[in-house]
CSV table of C-alpha atoms in Angstrom, one decimal:
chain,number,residue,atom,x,y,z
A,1,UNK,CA,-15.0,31.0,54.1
A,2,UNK,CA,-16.4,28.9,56.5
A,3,UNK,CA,-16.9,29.4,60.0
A,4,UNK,CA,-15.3,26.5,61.3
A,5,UNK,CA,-11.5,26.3,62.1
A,6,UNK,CA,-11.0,23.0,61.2
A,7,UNK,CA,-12.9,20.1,59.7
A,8,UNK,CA,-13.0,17.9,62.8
A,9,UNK,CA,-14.7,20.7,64.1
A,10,UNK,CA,-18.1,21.3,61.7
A,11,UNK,CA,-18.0,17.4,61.4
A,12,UNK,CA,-18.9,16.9,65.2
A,13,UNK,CA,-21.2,20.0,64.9
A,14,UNK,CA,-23.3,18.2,62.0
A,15,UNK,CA,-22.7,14.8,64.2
A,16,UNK,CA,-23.6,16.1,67.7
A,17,UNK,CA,-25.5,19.1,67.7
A,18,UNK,CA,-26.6,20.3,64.4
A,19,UNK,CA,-30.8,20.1,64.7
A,20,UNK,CA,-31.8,17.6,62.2
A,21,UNK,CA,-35.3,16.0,61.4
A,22,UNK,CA,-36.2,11.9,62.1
A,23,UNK,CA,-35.0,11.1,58.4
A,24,UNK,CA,-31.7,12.7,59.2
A,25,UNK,CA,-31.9,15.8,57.0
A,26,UNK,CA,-31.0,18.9,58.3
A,27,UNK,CA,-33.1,22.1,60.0
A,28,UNK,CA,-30.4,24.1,60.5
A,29,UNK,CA,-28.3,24.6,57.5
A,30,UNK,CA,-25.6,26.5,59.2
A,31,UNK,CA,-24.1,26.8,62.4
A,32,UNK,CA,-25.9,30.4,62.7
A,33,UNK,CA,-29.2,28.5,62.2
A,34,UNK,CA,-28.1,26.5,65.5
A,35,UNK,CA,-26.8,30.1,67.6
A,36,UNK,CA,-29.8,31.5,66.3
A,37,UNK,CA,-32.2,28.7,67.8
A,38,UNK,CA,-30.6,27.8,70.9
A,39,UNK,CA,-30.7,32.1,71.2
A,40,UNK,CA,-34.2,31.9,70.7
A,41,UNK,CA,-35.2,29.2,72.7
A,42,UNK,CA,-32.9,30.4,75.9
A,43,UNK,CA,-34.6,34.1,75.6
A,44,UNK,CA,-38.4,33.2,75.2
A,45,UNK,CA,-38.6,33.2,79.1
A,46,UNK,CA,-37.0,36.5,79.6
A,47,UNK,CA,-39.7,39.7,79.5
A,48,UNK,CA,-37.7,41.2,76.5
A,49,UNK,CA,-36.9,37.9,74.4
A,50,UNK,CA,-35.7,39.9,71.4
A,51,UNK,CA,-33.2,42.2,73.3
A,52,UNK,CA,-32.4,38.8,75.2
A,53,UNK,CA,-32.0,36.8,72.2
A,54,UNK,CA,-29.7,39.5,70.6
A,55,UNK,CA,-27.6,39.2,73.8
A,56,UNK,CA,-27.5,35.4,73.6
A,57,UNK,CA,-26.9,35.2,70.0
A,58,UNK,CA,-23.7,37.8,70.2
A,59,UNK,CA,-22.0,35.9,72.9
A,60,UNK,CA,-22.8,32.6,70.6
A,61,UNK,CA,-21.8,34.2,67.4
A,62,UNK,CA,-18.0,33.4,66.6
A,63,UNK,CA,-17.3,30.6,69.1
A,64,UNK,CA,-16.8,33.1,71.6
A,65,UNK,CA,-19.0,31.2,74.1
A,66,UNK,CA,-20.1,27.3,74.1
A,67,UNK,CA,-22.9,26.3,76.2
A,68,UNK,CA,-23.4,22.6,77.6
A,69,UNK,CA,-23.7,20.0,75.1
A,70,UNK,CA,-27.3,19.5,75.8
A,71,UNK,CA,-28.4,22.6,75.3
A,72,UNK,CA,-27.0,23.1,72.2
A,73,UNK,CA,-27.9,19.8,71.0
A,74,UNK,CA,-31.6,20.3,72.1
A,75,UNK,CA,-32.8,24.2,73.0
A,76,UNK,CA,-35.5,24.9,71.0
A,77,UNK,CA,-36.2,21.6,69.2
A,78,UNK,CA,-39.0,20.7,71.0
A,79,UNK,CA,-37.9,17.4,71.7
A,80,UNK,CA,-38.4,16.0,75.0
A,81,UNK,CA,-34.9,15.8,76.2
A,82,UNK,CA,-33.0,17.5,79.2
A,83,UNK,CA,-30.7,20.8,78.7
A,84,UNK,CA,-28.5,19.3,81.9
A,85,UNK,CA,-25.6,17.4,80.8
A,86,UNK,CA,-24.4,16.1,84.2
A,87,UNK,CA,-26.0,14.5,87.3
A,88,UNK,CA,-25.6,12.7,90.3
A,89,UNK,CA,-28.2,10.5,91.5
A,90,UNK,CA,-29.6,9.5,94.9
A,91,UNK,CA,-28.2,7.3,97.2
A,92,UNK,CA,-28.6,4.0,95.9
A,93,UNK,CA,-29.8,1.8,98.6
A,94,UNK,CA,-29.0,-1.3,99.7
A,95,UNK,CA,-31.4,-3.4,98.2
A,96,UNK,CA,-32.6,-5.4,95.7
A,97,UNK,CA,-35.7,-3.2,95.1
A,98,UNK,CA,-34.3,-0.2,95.5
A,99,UNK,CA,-31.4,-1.0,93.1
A,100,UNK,CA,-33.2,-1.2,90.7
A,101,UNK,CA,-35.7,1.2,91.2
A,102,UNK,CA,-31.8,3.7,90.6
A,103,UNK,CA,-31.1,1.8,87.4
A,104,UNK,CA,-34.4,2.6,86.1
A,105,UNK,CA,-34.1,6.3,86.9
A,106,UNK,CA,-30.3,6.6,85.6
A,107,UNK,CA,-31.9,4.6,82.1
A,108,UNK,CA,-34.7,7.5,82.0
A,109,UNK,CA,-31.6,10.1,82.2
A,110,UNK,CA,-29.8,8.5,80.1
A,111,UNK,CA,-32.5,8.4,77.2
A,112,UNK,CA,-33.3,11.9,77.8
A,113,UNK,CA,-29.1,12.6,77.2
A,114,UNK,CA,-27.9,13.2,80.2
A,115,UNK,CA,-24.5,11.9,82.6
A,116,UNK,CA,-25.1,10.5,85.7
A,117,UNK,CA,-22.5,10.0,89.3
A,118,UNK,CA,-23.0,7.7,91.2
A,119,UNK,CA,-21.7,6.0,94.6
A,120,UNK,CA,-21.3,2.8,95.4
A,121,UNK,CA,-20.2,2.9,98.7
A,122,UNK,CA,-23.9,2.2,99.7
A,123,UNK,CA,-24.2,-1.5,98.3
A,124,UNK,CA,-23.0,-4.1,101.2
A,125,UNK,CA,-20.0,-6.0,100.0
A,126,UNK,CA,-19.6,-9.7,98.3
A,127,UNK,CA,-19.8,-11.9,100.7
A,128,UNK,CA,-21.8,-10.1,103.3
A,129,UNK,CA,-25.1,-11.9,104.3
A,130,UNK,CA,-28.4,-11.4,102.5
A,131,UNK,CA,-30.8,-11.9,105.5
A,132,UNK,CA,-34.0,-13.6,104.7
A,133,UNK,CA,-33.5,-15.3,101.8
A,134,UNK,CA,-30.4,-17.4,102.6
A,135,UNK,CA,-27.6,-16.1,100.2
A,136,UNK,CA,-24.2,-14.0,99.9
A,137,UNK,CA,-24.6,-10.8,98.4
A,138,UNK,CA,-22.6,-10.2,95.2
A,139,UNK,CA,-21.1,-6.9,96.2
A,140,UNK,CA,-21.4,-3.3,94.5
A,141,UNK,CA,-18.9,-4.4,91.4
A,142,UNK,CA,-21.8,-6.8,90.4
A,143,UNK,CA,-24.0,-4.1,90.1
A,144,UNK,CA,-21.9,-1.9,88.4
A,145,UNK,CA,-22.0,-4.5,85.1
A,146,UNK,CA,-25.4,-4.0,85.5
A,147,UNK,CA,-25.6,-0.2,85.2
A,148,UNK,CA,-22.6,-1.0,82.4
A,149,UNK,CA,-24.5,-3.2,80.5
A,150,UNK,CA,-27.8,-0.8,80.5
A,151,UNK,CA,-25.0,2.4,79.4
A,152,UNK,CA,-24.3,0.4,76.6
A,153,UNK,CA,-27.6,-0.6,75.4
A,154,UNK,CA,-29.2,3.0,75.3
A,155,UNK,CA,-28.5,5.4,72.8
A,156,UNK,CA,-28.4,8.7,74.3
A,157,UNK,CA,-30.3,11.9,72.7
A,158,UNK,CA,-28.2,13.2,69.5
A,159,UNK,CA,-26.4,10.2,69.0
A,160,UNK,CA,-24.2,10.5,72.4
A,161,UNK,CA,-24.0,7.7,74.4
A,162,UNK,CA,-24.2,7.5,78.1
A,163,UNK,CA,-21.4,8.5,80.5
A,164,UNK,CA,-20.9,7.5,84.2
A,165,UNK,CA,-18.8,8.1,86.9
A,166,UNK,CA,-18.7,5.5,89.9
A,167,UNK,CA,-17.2,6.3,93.1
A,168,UNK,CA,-16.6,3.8,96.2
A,169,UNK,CA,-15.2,5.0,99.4
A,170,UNK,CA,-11.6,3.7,100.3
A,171,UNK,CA,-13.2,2.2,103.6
A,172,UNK,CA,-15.2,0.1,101.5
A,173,UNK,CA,-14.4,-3.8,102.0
A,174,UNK,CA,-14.8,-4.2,98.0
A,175,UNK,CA,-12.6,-1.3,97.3
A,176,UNK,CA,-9.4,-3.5,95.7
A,177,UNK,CA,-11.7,-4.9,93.2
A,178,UNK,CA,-12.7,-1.8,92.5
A,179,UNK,CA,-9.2,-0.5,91.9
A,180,UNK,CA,-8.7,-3.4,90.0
A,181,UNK,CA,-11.7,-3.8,88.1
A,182,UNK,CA,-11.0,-1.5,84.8
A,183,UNK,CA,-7.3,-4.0,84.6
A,184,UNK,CA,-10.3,-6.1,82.6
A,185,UNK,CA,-9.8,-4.1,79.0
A,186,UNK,CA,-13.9,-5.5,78.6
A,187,UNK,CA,-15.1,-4.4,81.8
A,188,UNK,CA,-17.0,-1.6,83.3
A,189,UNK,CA,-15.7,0.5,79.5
A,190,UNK,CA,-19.4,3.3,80.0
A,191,UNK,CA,-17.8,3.9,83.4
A,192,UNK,CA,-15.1,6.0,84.6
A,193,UNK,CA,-13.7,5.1,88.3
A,194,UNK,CA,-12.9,7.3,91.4
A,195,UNK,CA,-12.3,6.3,94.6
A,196,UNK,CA,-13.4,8.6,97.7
A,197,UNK,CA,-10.3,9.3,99.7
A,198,UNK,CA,-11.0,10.6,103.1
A,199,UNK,CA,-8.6,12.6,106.0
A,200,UNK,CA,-8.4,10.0,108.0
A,201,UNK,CA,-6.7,7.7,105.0
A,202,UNK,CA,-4.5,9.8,104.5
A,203,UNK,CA,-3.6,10.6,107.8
A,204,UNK,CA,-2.7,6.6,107.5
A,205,UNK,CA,-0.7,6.6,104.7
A,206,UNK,CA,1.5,9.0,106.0
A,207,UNK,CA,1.9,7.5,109.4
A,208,UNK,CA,2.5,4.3,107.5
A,209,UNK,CA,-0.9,2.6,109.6
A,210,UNK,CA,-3.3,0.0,109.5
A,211,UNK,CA,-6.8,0.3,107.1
A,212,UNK,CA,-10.2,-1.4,108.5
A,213,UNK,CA,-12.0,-2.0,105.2
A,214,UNK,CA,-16.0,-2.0,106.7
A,215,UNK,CA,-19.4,-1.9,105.6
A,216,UNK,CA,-21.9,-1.1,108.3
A,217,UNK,CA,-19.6,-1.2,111.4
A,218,UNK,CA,-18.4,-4.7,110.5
A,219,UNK,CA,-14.4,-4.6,109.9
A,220,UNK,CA,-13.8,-7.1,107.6
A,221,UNK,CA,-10.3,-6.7,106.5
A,222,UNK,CA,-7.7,-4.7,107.7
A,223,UNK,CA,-4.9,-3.5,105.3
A,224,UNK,CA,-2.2,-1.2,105.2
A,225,UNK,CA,-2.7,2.2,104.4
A,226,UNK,CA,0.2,2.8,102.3
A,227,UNK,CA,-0.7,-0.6,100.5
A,228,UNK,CA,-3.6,0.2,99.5
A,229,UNK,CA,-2.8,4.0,98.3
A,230,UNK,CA,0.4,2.5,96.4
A,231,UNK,CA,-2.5,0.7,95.1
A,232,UNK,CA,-4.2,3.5,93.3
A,233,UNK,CA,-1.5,5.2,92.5
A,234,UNK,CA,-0.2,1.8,90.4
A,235,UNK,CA,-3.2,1.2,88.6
A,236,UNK,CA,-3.7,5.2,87.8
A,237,UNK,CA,-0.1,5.0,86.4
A,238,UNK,CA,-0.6,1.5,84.7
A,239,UNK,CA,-5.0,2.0,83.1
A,240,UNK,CA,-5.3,5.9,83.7
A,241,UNK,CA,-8.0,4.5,86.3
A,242,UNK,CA,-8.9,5.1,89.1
A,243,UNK,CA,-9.0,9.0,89.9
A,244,UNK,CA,-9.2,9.8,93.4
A,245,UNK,CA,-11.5,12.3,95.1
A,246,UNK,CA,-10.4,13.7,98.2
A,247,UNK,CA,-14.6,13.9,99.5
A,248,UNK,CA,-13.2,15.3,103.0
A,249,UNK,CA,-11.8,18.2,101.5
A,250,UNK,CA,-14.9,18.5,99.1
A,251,UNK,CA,-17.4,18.7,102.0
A,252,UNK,CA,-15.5,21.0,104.1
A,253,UNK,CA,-15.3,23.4,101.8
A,254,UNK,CA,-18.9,23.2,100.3
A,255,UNK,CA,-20.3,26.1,101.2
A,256,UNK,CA,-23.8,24.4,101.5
A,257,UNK,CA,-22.5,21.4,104.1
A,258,UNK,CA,-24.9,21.8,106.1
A,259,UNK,CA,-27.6,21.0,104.4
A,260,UNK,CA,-25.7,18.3,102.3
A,261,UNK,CA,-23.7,15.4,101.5
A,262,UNK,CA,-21.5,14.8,98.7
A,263,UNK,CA,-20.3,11.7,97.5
A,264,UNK,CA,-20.0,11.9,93.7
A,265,UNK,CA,-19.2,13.9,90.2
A,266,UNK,CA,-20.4,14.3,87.1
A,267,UNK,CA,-18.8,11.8,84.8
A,268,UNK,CA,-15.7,13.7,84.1
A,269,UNK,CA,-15.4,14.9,87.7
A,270,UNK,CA,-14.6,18.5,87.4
A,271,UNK,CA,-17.8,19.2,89.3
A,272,UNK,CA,-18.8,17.2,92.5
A,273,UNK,CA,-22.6,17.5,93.2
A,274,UNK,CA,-25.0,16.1,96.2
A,275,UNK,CA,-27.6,13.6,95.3
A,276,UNK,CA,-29.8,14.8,92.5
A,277,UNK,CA,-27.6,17.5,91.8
A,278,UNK,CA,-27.5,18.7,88.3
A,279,UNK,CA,-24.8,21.4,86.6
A,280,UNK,CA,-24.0,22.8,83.1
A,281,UNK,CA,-20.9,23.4,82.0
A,282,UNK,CA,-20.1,26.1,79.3
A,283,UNK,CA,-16.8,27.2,77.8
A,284,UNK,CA,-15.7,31.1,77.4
A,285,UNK,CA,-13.1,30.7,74.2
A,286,UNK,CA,-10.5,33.4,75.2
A,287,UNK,CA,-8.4,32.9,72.3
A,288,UNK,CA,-11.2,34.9,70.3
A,289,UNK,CA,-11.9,37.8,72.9
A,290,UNK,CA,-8.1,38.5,73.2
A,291,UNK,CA,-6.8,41.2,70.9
A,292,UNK,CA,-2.8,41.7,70.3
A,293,UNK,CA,-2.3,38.0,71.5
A,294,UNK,CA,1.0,37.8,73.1
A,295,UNK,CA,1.9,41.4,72.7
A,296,UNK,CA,2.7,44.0,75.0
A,297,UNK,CA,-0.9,45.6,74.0
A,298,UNK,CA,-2.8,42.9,74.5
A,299,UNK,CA,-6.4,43.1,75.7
A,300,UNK,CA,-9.5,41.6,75.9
């Protein structure tokens, strides 16, 4: 009997994160192999590894606990990849150097399997001058094919490819193209979109007020706030895209505010994290640690 529930399911375990060698054969021959390696690997730091593998390899056994992707892709394969699925990166600055300098780092992350956040509220808007060498800047969006282009190029460790998330606050003079820009079915497709929503927008929209749309205390449109959330909402309804993050909110209730700033997600955006923040996410499957489902007895 096999230990899968479905076929879909041991097929994306042999595709994902069954521990094969460069010719493509396979290590583990069995998803025990892989609970038994990952258990290994995870307990060799611990002072008792054996009682600590036991541990790790019981709450492993049976599906009843998944850990991150990347660790169960990678523990104990002695490959030189990350065990973090999800990051944010630094503030990108507003430069052409230090652009670039982020796009390298996010291509590095990317190789070594891992998601990246980023915002793009940072980058100063089309249009706005370029001092010193004569010329209009070409806006965050312009960027963002950039950082698209590179997602689609690299192959992420076991055969994933690279996820992003891009946020831009809704204060950002650029901000309707980025509402807009996913409308383009070949555009931006390695990123998914958020927009930070603040208090004071939606303090707006409900008084039915005026937006400034700045960069750098320049006002360089001013729009209304219900426009542009009827905005959001439209193209969320219409292309799934945008999400919106309400960042006040975030930040007010971080319980580490004071020492930080955040501004993005992880690519899905369950899990908003300050610059160079990193997080794991693992998955307790309750349907397999409750007994008597649905029954008056029921238990875990």
């Amino acid at each position: 009997m096999s230990t899968f529930s479905a076929p879909i399911a041991e097929q994306i375990w042999d595709m994902k994160y069954r521990f094969k060698d460069a010719a493509g054969q396979p290590i583990d021959e069995t998803v025990e192999d892989s609970w038994r390696r990952v258990a290994r690997a995870l307990a060799a730091v611990e002072k008792k590894p054996d009682l600590w593998e036991a541990k790790f390899y019981n709450a492993l056994e049976g599906f009843k606990f998944l850990p991150a992707g990347r660790i169960l892709a990678g523990a104990g394969t002695e490959r030189s990849v990350t065990l973090f699925n999800c990051f944010v990166m630094g503030t990108v600055p507003d430069s052409i150097d230090g652009i670039f300098d982020m796009l390298k780092e996010a291509a590095l992350t990317m190789q070594q399997g891992g998601g990246i956040g980023y915002d793009f509220s940072t980058i100063r808007p089309k249009g706005a001058e370029v001092k010193g060498v004569a010329a209009d800047a070409s806006g965050p969006l312009s960027f963002m094919d950039v950082w698209d282009a590179m997602c689609r190029t690299i192959m992420s460790a076991g055969s994933r490819r690279g996820a992003m998330m891009a946020t831009m606050r809704c204060d950002h003079p650029d901000i309707e193209k980025f509402i807009t820009a996913k409308q383009d079915s070949a555009r931006l497709r390695m990123f998914n979109l958020s927009v930070l929503v603040t208090d004071p927008f939606m303090d707006a929209v409900k008084a039915n007020g005026s937006w400034d749309l700045e960069w750098n205390s320049r006002v360089y449109k001013t729009v209304q706030a219900r426009t542009l959330w009827d905005q959001i909402m439209q193209a969320t309804y219409d292309f799934a895209e945008p999400g919106v993050i309400f960042i006040d909110r975030i930040n007010n209730k971080n319980n580490l505010n004071y020492c930080e700033n955040i501004a993005a997600t992880n690519p899905c955006g369950e899990q908003p994290l300050p610059p160079y923040g990193a997080c794991l996410l693992g998955s307790i499957n309750l349907a397999v640690l409750v007994s008597d489902a649905f029954e008056a007895k029921a238990a875990l």
